[in-house]
Amino acid sequence: MESEMSSLPAVSRPALRHVLTHLVTPLLMCLGMGVAYLSAFHAPAPHRLPVAVVGQGPQAGALAQTLQDRAGDRLDVTTVADPDAARTRLLDRELVAAYVPGGDAPTLLVATANSETSASAAEKVFTTVAAQQGKPLAVQELTPLPAGDPTGQGLFFLLVALSIGSYGSVAVLGAAGAALAMRARALLGLGVALVVSLLGAALAGPVFHLVDHGLFGLWAMSWLYSAGIIAIGTALHTFLGRWTTLTMMVLFVMLNFTSSGGIFQPELQNGFYGALHSFWNGAGFLEGVRDHVHFGGRAGLGGHVATLFGWLAAGAALLVLAARTERARALAAAPGPDAGEPAEEEMEEAVGV
């Protein structure tokens, strides 16, 4: 490579180095996206998937223990006293499925709005259990989904759209808006987040009917989510410059989409993404919207909204730090008293006064 570069005209080598340096960013994006998505999604497998057997007698307890022994750490099997208690725990999102044995057709209670992939994994397990008893399995859905989003994954793609609109705006605010004061850029960021959230609400509601109620709450969480990303990105541009885009991709695509629970919940992923799911902003938005729209706000909605406020607060703190840094740089770059116009005494001497 060095020999090839040395054979080029001298005037071309700096330009080539400049291009090669800038190509590092998209190549790192390619590597990062591949590692993140494949490590998160390539081999989903249950890990302590929370399920229950319904019943109080020794038969229910024996079935639960047998399932636990056979599954090992793939399942977390408990017993609940009756179907009503099972429904409560499903709607509180404490369980993925609850198996009601007995009768000609045992029933599996599921709440698909929690996670379609987790419910499918549980259904496979208990279909085998029912087949061993020589009975067909009936599935009872507790959270019917809108016709526009029959799998419940449409909200994940809404998250993708909101994220792209948010971090894509950071490049404009950071570069084209560099001449503006940080306060002006921060206010513009809030305005952009408002537009992004309104577009998201329109797509989720009247356009594609991903939700059939609770649209105001979805819009409010969309604004919080978008504003947090834009605030963080606008501030980071002060410190990272052209590396801001790659950093934003890492934070709000590679780590964000993979840990959001949009495709697989933590119980179907490895521990790394499960840990991120507990505090990352994409998970806060997606789980908060699910709680609000599909579970009536009963399953930890406040905690997820607090997560979104936490990320916005972090963005606000970074904006303050970035503003101070820019002021310090401006003062350092300002010409000193000896570097500007000649002092009055010097001017008098020059004109012979």
Tab-separated table of C-alpha atoms in Angstrom:
chain	number	residue	atom	x	y	z
A	1	MET	CA	0.000	0.000	0.000
A	2	GLU	CA	2.853	2.396	0.893
A	3	SER	CA	4.597	1.656	-2.400
A	4	GLU	CA	1.415	2.372	-4.325
A	5	MET	CA	0.891	5.633	-2.466
A	6	SER	CA	4.525	6.657	-3.022
A	7	SER	CA	4.057	6.223	-6.793
A	8	LEU	CA	1.196	8.750	-6.821
A	9	PRO	CA	1.850	12.404	-7.461
A	10	ALA	CA	2.750	14.185	-4.247
A	11	VAL	CA	-0.272	16.439	-4.466
A	12	SER	CA	-2.626	13.383	-4.495
A	13	ARG	CA	-1.327	11.637	-1.416
A	14	PRO	CA	-2.814	14.021	1.188
A	15	ALA	CA	-6.193	13.838	-0.543
A	16	LEU	CA	-6.069	10.048	-0.583
A	17	ARG	CA	-5.132	9.898	3.078
A	18	HIS	CA	-8.024	12.251	3.820
A	19	VAL	CA	-10.483	9.959	2.016
A	20	LEU	CA	-9.106	6.810	3.652
A	21	THR	CA	-9.347	8.410	7.088
A	22	HIS	CA	-13.002	9.268	6.537
A	23	LEU	CA	-13.756	5.767	5.240
A	24	VAL	CA	-12.912	4.425	8.706
A	25	THR	CA	-16.304	5.619	9.991
A	26	PRO	CA	-18.579	3.652	7.604
A	27	LEU	CA	-16.379	0.571	7.923
A	28	LEU	CA	-16.641	0.720	11.711
A	29	MET	CA	-20.409	1.150	11.336
A	30	CYS	CA	-20.528	-1.998	9.213
A	31	LEU	CA	-18.509	-3.969	11.751
A	32	GLY	CA	-20.458	-2.604	14.696
A	33	MET	CA	-23.865	-3.273	13.177
A	34	GLY	CA	-22.878	-6.809	12.254
A	35	VAL	CA	-21.489	-7.601	15.700
A	36	ALA	CA	-24.414	-5.982	17.540
A	37	TYR	CA	-27.267	-7.458	15.524
A	38	LEU	CA	-25.805	-10.930	15.133
A	39	SER	CA	-24.765	-11.219	18.761
A	40	ALA	CA	-28.244	-10.101	19.851
A	41	PHE	CA	-30.466	-11.932	17.365
A	42	HIS	CA	-28.653	-14.821	15.660
A	43	ALA	CA	-29.477	-17.583	18.167
A	44	PRO	CA	-32.391	-16.693	20.469
A	45	ALA	CA	-32.915	-19.224	23.236
A	46	PRO	CA	-35.025	-19.152	26.411
A	47	HIS	CA	-33.215	-18.155	29.566
A	48	ARG	CA	-35.354	-18.344	32.710
A	49	LEU	CA	-38.522	-17.759	30.687
A	50	PRO	CA	-41.174	-17.076	33.369
A	51	VAL	CA	-44.107	-19.490	33.031
A	52	ALA	CA	-46.556	-21.031	35.469
A	53	VAL	CA	-48.685	-24.130	35.983
A	54	VAL	CA	-52.150	-23.352	37.321
A	55	GLY	CA	-53.354	-25.494	40.217
A	56	GLN	CA	-53.028	-26.041	43.957
A	57	GLY	CA	-52.835	-29.812	44.291
A	58	PRO	CA	-49.822	-32.109	44.272
A	59	GLN	CA	-50.408	-32.898	40.587
A	60	ALA	CA	-49.812	-29.264	39.555
A	61	GLY	CA	-46.736	-29.068	41.757
A	62	ALA	CA	-45.334	-32.288	40.338
A	63	LEU	CA	-45.898	-31.093	36.763
A	64	ALA	CA	-44.179	-27.773	37.492
A	65	GLN	CA	-41.198	-29.529	39.072
A	66	THR	CA	-40.925	-31.973	36.172
A	67	LEU	CA	-40.921	-29.111	33.680
A	68	GLN	CA	-38.281	-27.261	35.680
A	69	ASP	CA	-36.053	-30.314	35.937
A	70	ARG	CA	-36.257	-31.023	32.210
A	71	ALA	CA	-35.791	-27.412	31.086
A	72	GLY	CA	-33.060	-26.415	33.525
A	73	ASP	CA	-32.334	-22.683	33.379
A	74	ARG	CA	-34.286	-22.269	30.141
A	75	LEU	CA	-37.523	-21.921	32.117
A	76	ASP	CA	-38.514	-20.420	35.448
A	77	VAL	CA	-41.571	-22.520	36.362
A	78	THR	CA	-43.854	-21.588	39.247
A	79	THR	CA	-47.405	-22.482	40.257
A	80	VAL	CA	-50.387	-20.176	40.704
A	81	ALA	CA	-53.552	-21.036	42.570
A	82	ASP	CA	-56.189	-20.426	39.896
A	83	PRO	CA	-56.756	-18.954	36.419
A	84	ASP	CA	-57.697	-15.543	37.818
A	85	ALA	CA	-54.385	-15.259	39.642
A	86	ALA	CA	-52.614	-16.375	36.468
A	87	ARG	CA	-54.375	-13.681	34.411
A	88	THR	CA	-53.377	-11.025	36.939
A	89	ARG	CA	-49.719	-12.003	36.779
A	90	LEU	CA	-49.815	-12.125	32.974
A	91	LEU	CA	-51.335	-8.648	32.764
A	92	ASP	CA	-48.743	-7.414	35.257
A	93	ARG	CA	-46.151	-8.830	32.828
A	94	GLU	CA	-44.669	-11.113	35.476
A	95	LEU	CA	-45.370	-14.223	33.375
A	96	VAL	CA	-45.077	-15.058	29.684
A	97	ALA	CA	-47.606	-17.896	29.814
A	98	ALA	CA	-49.666	-19.929	32.268
A	99	TYR	CA	-50.661	-23.565	31.654
A	100	VAL	CA	-54.073	-24.713	32.897
A	101	PRO	CA	-54.062	-28.546	32.878
A	102	GLY	CA	-57.019	-30.881	33.073
A	103	GLY	CA	-60.093	-31.493	30.986
A	104	ASP	CA	-60.177	-32.620	27.400
A	105	ALA	CA	-58.174	-29.617	26.197
A	106	PRO	CA	-55.619	-27.990	28.520
A	107	THR	CA	-55.361	-24.222	28.046
A	108	LEU	CA	-52.365	-21.947	27.742
A	109	LEU	CA	-52.985	-18.342	28.812
A	110	VAL	CA	-50.738	-15.833	27.010
A	111	ALA	CA	-50.425	-12.054	26.622
A	112	THR	CA	-48.904	-11.640	23.184
A	113	ALA	CA	-48.655	-7.850	23.556
A	114	ASN	CA	-45.884	-8.468	26.084
A	115	SER	CA	-43.756	-10.265	23.462
A	116	GLU	CA	-44.952	-12.330	20.534
A	117	THR	CA	-41.682	-14.257	20.316
A	118	SER	CA	-41.676	-15.127	24.022
A	119	ALA	CA	-45.305	-16.257	23.849
A	120	SER	CA	-44.456	-18.442	20.835
A	121	ALA	CA	-41.532	-20.011	22.697
A	122	ALA	CA	-43.807	-20.855	25.641
A	123	GLU	CA	-46.481	-22.215	23.321
A	124	LYS	CA	-43.972	-24.656	21.808
A	125	VAL	CA	-43.037	-25.921	25.272
A	126	PHE	CA	-46.605	-26.504	26.421
A	127	THR	CA	-47.773	-27.920	23.092
A	128	THR	CA	-45.272	-30.708	23.752
A	129	VAL	CA	-46.553	-31.098	27.337
A	130	ALA	CA	-50.162	-31.411	26.157
A	131	ALA	CA	-49.165	-33.846	23.408
A	132	GLN	CA	-47.484	-36.092	25.988
A	133	GLN	CA	-50.828	-36.183	27.763
A	134	GLY	CA	-52.535	-37.052	24.487
A	135	LYS	CA	-54.542	-33.825	24.405
A	136	PRO	CA	-54.634	-30.805	22.091
A	137	LEU	CA	-53.568	-27.450	23.481
A	138	ALA	CA	-55.988	-24.513	23.433
A	139	VAL	CA	-54.426	-21.027	23.528
A	140	GLN	CA	-56.285	-18.149	25.148
A	141	GLU	CA	-55.069	-14.648	24.278
A	142	LEU	CA	-55.502	-12.035	27.014
A	143	THR	CA	-54.292	-8.983	25.080
A	144	PRO	CA	-55.769	-8.941	21.567
A	145	LEU	CA	-53.719	-6.655	19.341
A	146	PRO	CA	-54.941	-4.090	16.796
A	147	ALA	CA	-55.526	-5.296	13.247
A	148	GLY	CA	-52.737	-2.979	12.101
A	149	ASP	CA	-50.168	-4.698	14.333
A	150	PRO	CA	-51.128	-8.357	14.777
A	151	THR	CA	-47.673	-9.402	16.042
A	152	GLY	CA	-47.102	-6.401	18.314
A	153	GLN	CA	-43.769	-5.679	16.628
A	154	GLY	CA	-44.977	-2.622	14.729
A	155	LEU	CA	-44.096	-0.493	17.752
A	156	PHE	CA	-40.481	-1.605	17.382
A	157	PHE	CA	-40.372	-0.265	13.840
A	158	LEU	CA	-41.899	2.959	15.119
A	159	LEU	CA	-38.947	3.095	17.538
A	160	VAL	CA	-36.602	2.709	14.552
A	161	ALA	CA	-38.271	5.612	12.714
A	162	LEU	CA	-38.149	7.893	15.759
A	163	SER	CA	-34.494	7.040	16.343
A	164	ILE	CA	-33.424	7.748	12.768
A	165	GLY	CA	-35.276	11.067	12.717
A	166	SER	CA	-33.642	12.026	16.007
A	167	TYR	CA	-30.022	11.081	15.515
A	168	GLY	CA	-30.149	12.144	11.855
A	169	SER	CA	-31.067	15.660	13.000
A	170	VAL	CA	-28.016	15.809	15.252
A	171	ALA	CA	-25.653	16.096	12.266
A	172	VAL	CA	-27.547	19.164	11.050
A	173	LEU	CA	-27.732	20.829	14.460
A	174	GLY	CA	-24.089	20.093	15.181
A	175	ALA	CA	-22.606	21.075	11.827
A	176	ALA	CA	-24.914	23.549	10.079
A	177	GLY	CA	-25.979	24.972	13.445
A	178	ALA	CA	-22.450	25.343	14.813
A	179	ALA	CA	-22.591	29.125	14.427
A	180	LEU	CA	-25.606	29.307	16.738
A	181	ALA	CA	-25.379	29.569	20.496
A	182	MET	CA	-25.870	26.319	22.372
A	183	ARG	CA	-29.116	27.619	23.851
A	184	ALA	CA	-30.494	28.191	20.341
A	185	ARG	CA	-29.427	24.712	19.254
A	186	ALA	CA	-31.048	23.189	22.339
A	187	LEU	CA	-34.345	24.952	21.621
A	188	LEU	CA	-34.178	23.884	17.980
A	189	GLY	CA	-33.601	20.338	19.207
A	190	LEU	CA	-36.785	20.458	21.271
A	191	GLY	CA	-38.647	21.688	18.218
A	192	VAL	CA	-37.228	18.954	16.014
A	193	ALA	CA	-38.145	16.358	18.655
A	194	LEU	CA	-41.698	17.703	18.659
A	195	VAL	CA	-41.941	17.297	14.881
A	196	VAL	CA	-40.425	13.791	15.023
A	197	SER	CA	-42.865	12.755	17.768
A	198	LEU	CA	-45.862	14.139	15.873
A	199	LEU	CA	-44.811	12.227	12.750
A	200	GLY	CA	-44.425	9.078	14.853
A	201	ALA	CA	-47.858	9.496	16.434
A	202	ALA	CA	-49.445	10.041	13.025
A	203	LEU	CA	-47.818	6.888	11.638
A	204	ALA	CA	-48.782	4.818	14.688
A	205	GLY	CA	-52.356	6.048	14.787
A	206	PRO	CA	-54.299	7.240	11.753
A	207	VAL	CA	-51.873	6.035	9.084
A	208	PHE	CA	-51.013	2.426	10.013
A	209	HIS	CA	-53.274	1.814	13.058
A	210	LEU	CA	-50.558	0.284	15.233
A	211	VAL	CA	-52.565	1.488	18.222
A	212	ASP	CA	-56.291	2.019	18.567
A	213	HIS	CA	-56.181	4.034	21.799
A	214	GLY	CA	-53.691	5.802	24.043
A	215	LEU	CA	-52.245	7.851	21.178
A	216	PHE	CA	-51.637	10.939	23.343
A	217	GLY	CA	-49.453	8.991	25.762
A	218	LEU	CA	-47.544	7.422	22.867
A	219	TRP	CA	-46.891	10.906	21.445
A	220	ALA	CA	-45.674	12.229	24.817
A	221	MET	CA	-43.225	9.340	25.263
A	222	SER	CA	-42.078	9.775	21.651
A	223	TRP	CA	-41.220	13.414	22.369
A	224	LEU	CA	-39.318	12.513	25.532
A	225	TYR	CA	-37.414	9.787	23.704
A	226	SER	CA	-36.524	11.951	20.700
A	227	ALA	CA	-35.588	14.991	22.800
A	228	GLY	CA	-33.184	12.907	24.884
A	229	ILE	CA	-31.364	11.600	21.809
A	230	ILE	CA	-31.123	15.025	20.169
A	231	ALA	CA	-29.894	16.695	23.358
A	232	ILE	CA	-27.177	14.088	23.889
A	233	GLY	CA	-26.087	14.172	20.244
A	234	THR	CA	-26.022	17.976	20.011
A	235	ALA	CA	-23.833	18.154	23.096
A	236	LEU	CA	-21.525	15.341	22.000
A	237	HIS	CA	-20.816	17.111	18.712
A	238	THR	CA	-18.937	19.773	20.691
A	239	PHE	CA	-16.524	17.157	22.011
A	240	LEU	CA	-16.398	14.526	19.262
A	241	GLY	CA	-16.803	16.442	16.010
A	242	ARG	CA	-17.026	14.123	13.021
A	243	TRP	CA	-16.962	11.065	15.299
A	244	THR	CA	-20.371	12.044	16.655
A	245	THR	CA	-22.223	10.113	13.933
A	246	LEU	CA	-20.445	6.861	14.761
A	247	THR	CA	-20.991	7.399	18.487
A	248	MET	CA	-24.694	8.053	17.944
A	249	MET	CA	-24.964	4.887	15.862
A	250	VAL	CA	-23.377	2.882	18.679
A	251	LEU	CA	-25.589	4.388	21.387
A	252	PHE	CA	-28.929	4.627	19.619
A	253	VAL	CA	-28.818	1.885	16.982
A	254	MET	CA	-26.334	-0.862	17.801
A	255	LEU	CA	-26.976	-1.009	21.544
A	256	ASN	CA	-30.441	0.525	21.478
A	257	PHE	CA	-32.415	-1.540	18.977
A	258	THR	CA	-30.845	-4.793	20.121
A	259	SER	CA	-31.724	-4.249	23.794
A	260	SER	CA	-35.158	-2.660	23.303
A	261	GLY	CA	-37.154	-5.897	23.496
A	262	GLY	CA	-38.745	-5.158	20.141
A	263	ILE	CA	-37.810	-8.474	18.547
A	264	PHE	CA	-36.765	-10.602	21.528
A	265	GLN	CA	-37.323	-9.914	25.208
A	266	PRO	CA	-34.372	-10.273	27.628
A	267	GLU	CA	-35.376	-13.837	28.517
A	268	LEU	CA	-34.564	-14.853	24.925
A	269	GLN	CA	-31.235	-12.982	24.790
A	270	ASN	CA	-27.875	-13.157	26.507
A	271	GLY	CA	-27.219	-11.355	29.756
A	272	PHE	CA	-25.503	-8.339	28.187
A	273	TYR	CA	-28.550	-7.167	26.249
A	274	GLY	CA	-30.809	-8.158	29.113
A	275	ALA	CA	-28.835	-5.837	31.396
A	276	LEU	CA	-29.037	-2.967	28.900
A	277	HIS	CA	-32.789	-3.528	28.629
A	278	SER	CA	-33.205	-2.518	32.256
A	279	PHE	CA	-32.108	1.109	31.716
A	280	TRP	CA	-31.565	1.903	28.006
A	281	ASN	CA	-33.800	4.556	26.475
A	282	GLY	CA	-35.172	2.429	23.614
A	283	ALA	CA	-36.375	-0.189	26.074
A	284	GLY	CA	-37.852	2.568	28.234
A	285	PHE	CA	-39.833	3.903	25.284
A	286	LEU	CA	-40.980	0.566	23.865
A	287	GLU	CA	-41.917	-1.053	27.165
A	288	GLY	CA	-43.544	2.166	28.338
A	289	VAL	CA	-45.726	2.327	25.229
A	290	ARG	CA	-46.635	-1.355	25.617
A	291	ASP	CA	-47.576	-0.802	29.244
A	292	HIS	CA	-49.643	2.251	28.375
A	293	VAL	CA	-51.424	0.943	25.273
A	294	HIS	CA	-51.823	-2.793	25.908
A	295	PHE	CA	-51.719	-3.203	29.705
A	296	GLY	CA	-53.516	-0.112	30.966
A	297	GLY	CA	-50.439	1.398	32.609
A	298	ARG	CA	-50.420	-1.264	35.326
A	299	ALA	CA	-47.088	-2.921	34.543
A	300	GLY	CA	-44.417	-0.459	35.597
A	301	LEU	CA	-45.245	2.442	33.294
A	302	GLY	CA	-43.879	4.974	35.773
A	303	GLY	CA	-40.464	3.335	35.814
A	304	HIS	CA	-40.186	3.391	32.028
A	305	VAL	CA	-41.215	7.050	31.849
A	306	ALA	CA	-38.608	7.785	34.529
A	307	THR	CA	-36.005	6.113	32.295
A	308	LEU	CA	-36.893	8.485	29.441
A	309	PHE	CA	-36.694	11.498	31.760
A	310	GLY	CA	-33.322	10.237	32.990
A	311	TRP	CA	-31.878	10.178	29.480
A	312	LEU	CA	-33.290	13.650	28.778
A	313	ALA	CA	-31.744	14.925	32.021
A	314	ALA	CA	-28.396	13.439	30.969
A	315	GLY	CA	-28.735	15.255	27.647
A	316	ALA	CA	-29.507	18.539	29.413
A	317	ALA	CA	-26.451	18.145	31.655
A	318	LEU	CA	-24.254	17.461	28.616
A	319	LEU	CA	-25.656	20.539	26.865
A	320	VAL	CA	-24.669	22.708	29.835
A	321	LEU	CA	-21.175	21.206	29.837
A	322	ALA	CA	-20.872	21.664	26.063
A	323	ALA	CA	-21.962	25.318	26.304
A	324	ARG	CA	-19.309	26.011	28.940
A	325	THR	CA	-16.680	24.227	26.860
A	326	GLU	CA	-17.539	26.288	23.773
A	327	ARG	CA	-17.361	29.524	25.772
A	328	ALA	CA	-13.964	28.521	27.144
A	329	ARG	CA	-12.711	27.732	23.638
A	330	ALA	CA	-13.999	31.053	22.321
A	331	LEU	CA	-12.217	32.959	25.096
A	332	ALA	CA	-9.002	31.036	24.474
A	333	ALA	CA	-9.192	31.794	20.751
A	334	ALA	CA	-9.986	35.496	21.211
A	335	PRO	CA	-7.096	37.846	20.373
A	336	GLY	CA	-5.284	39.283	23.360
A	337	PRO	CA	-4.785	42.983	24.021
A	338	ASP	CA	-1.499	42.934	22.078
A	339	ALA	CA	-2.949	41.101	19.090
A	340	GLY	CA	-5.702	43.504	18.113
A	341	GLU	CA	-5.608	47.149	17.070
A	342	PRO	CA	-2.563	49.188	18.238
A	343	ALA	CA	-2.911	50.801	21.606
A	344	GLU	CA	-3.701	54.514	21.718
A	345	GLU	CA	-0.109	55.446	22.687
A	346	GLU	CA	1.321	53.435	19.790
A	347	MET	CA	-1.048	55.125	17.326
A	348	GLU	CA	-0.014	58.563	18.605
A	349	GLU	CA	3.644	57.741	18.110
A	350	ALA	CA	2.932	56.425	14.607
A	351	VAL	CA	1.320	59.690	13.486
A	352	GLY	CA	3.897	61.808	15.265
A	353	VAL	CA	1.562	63.377	17.836
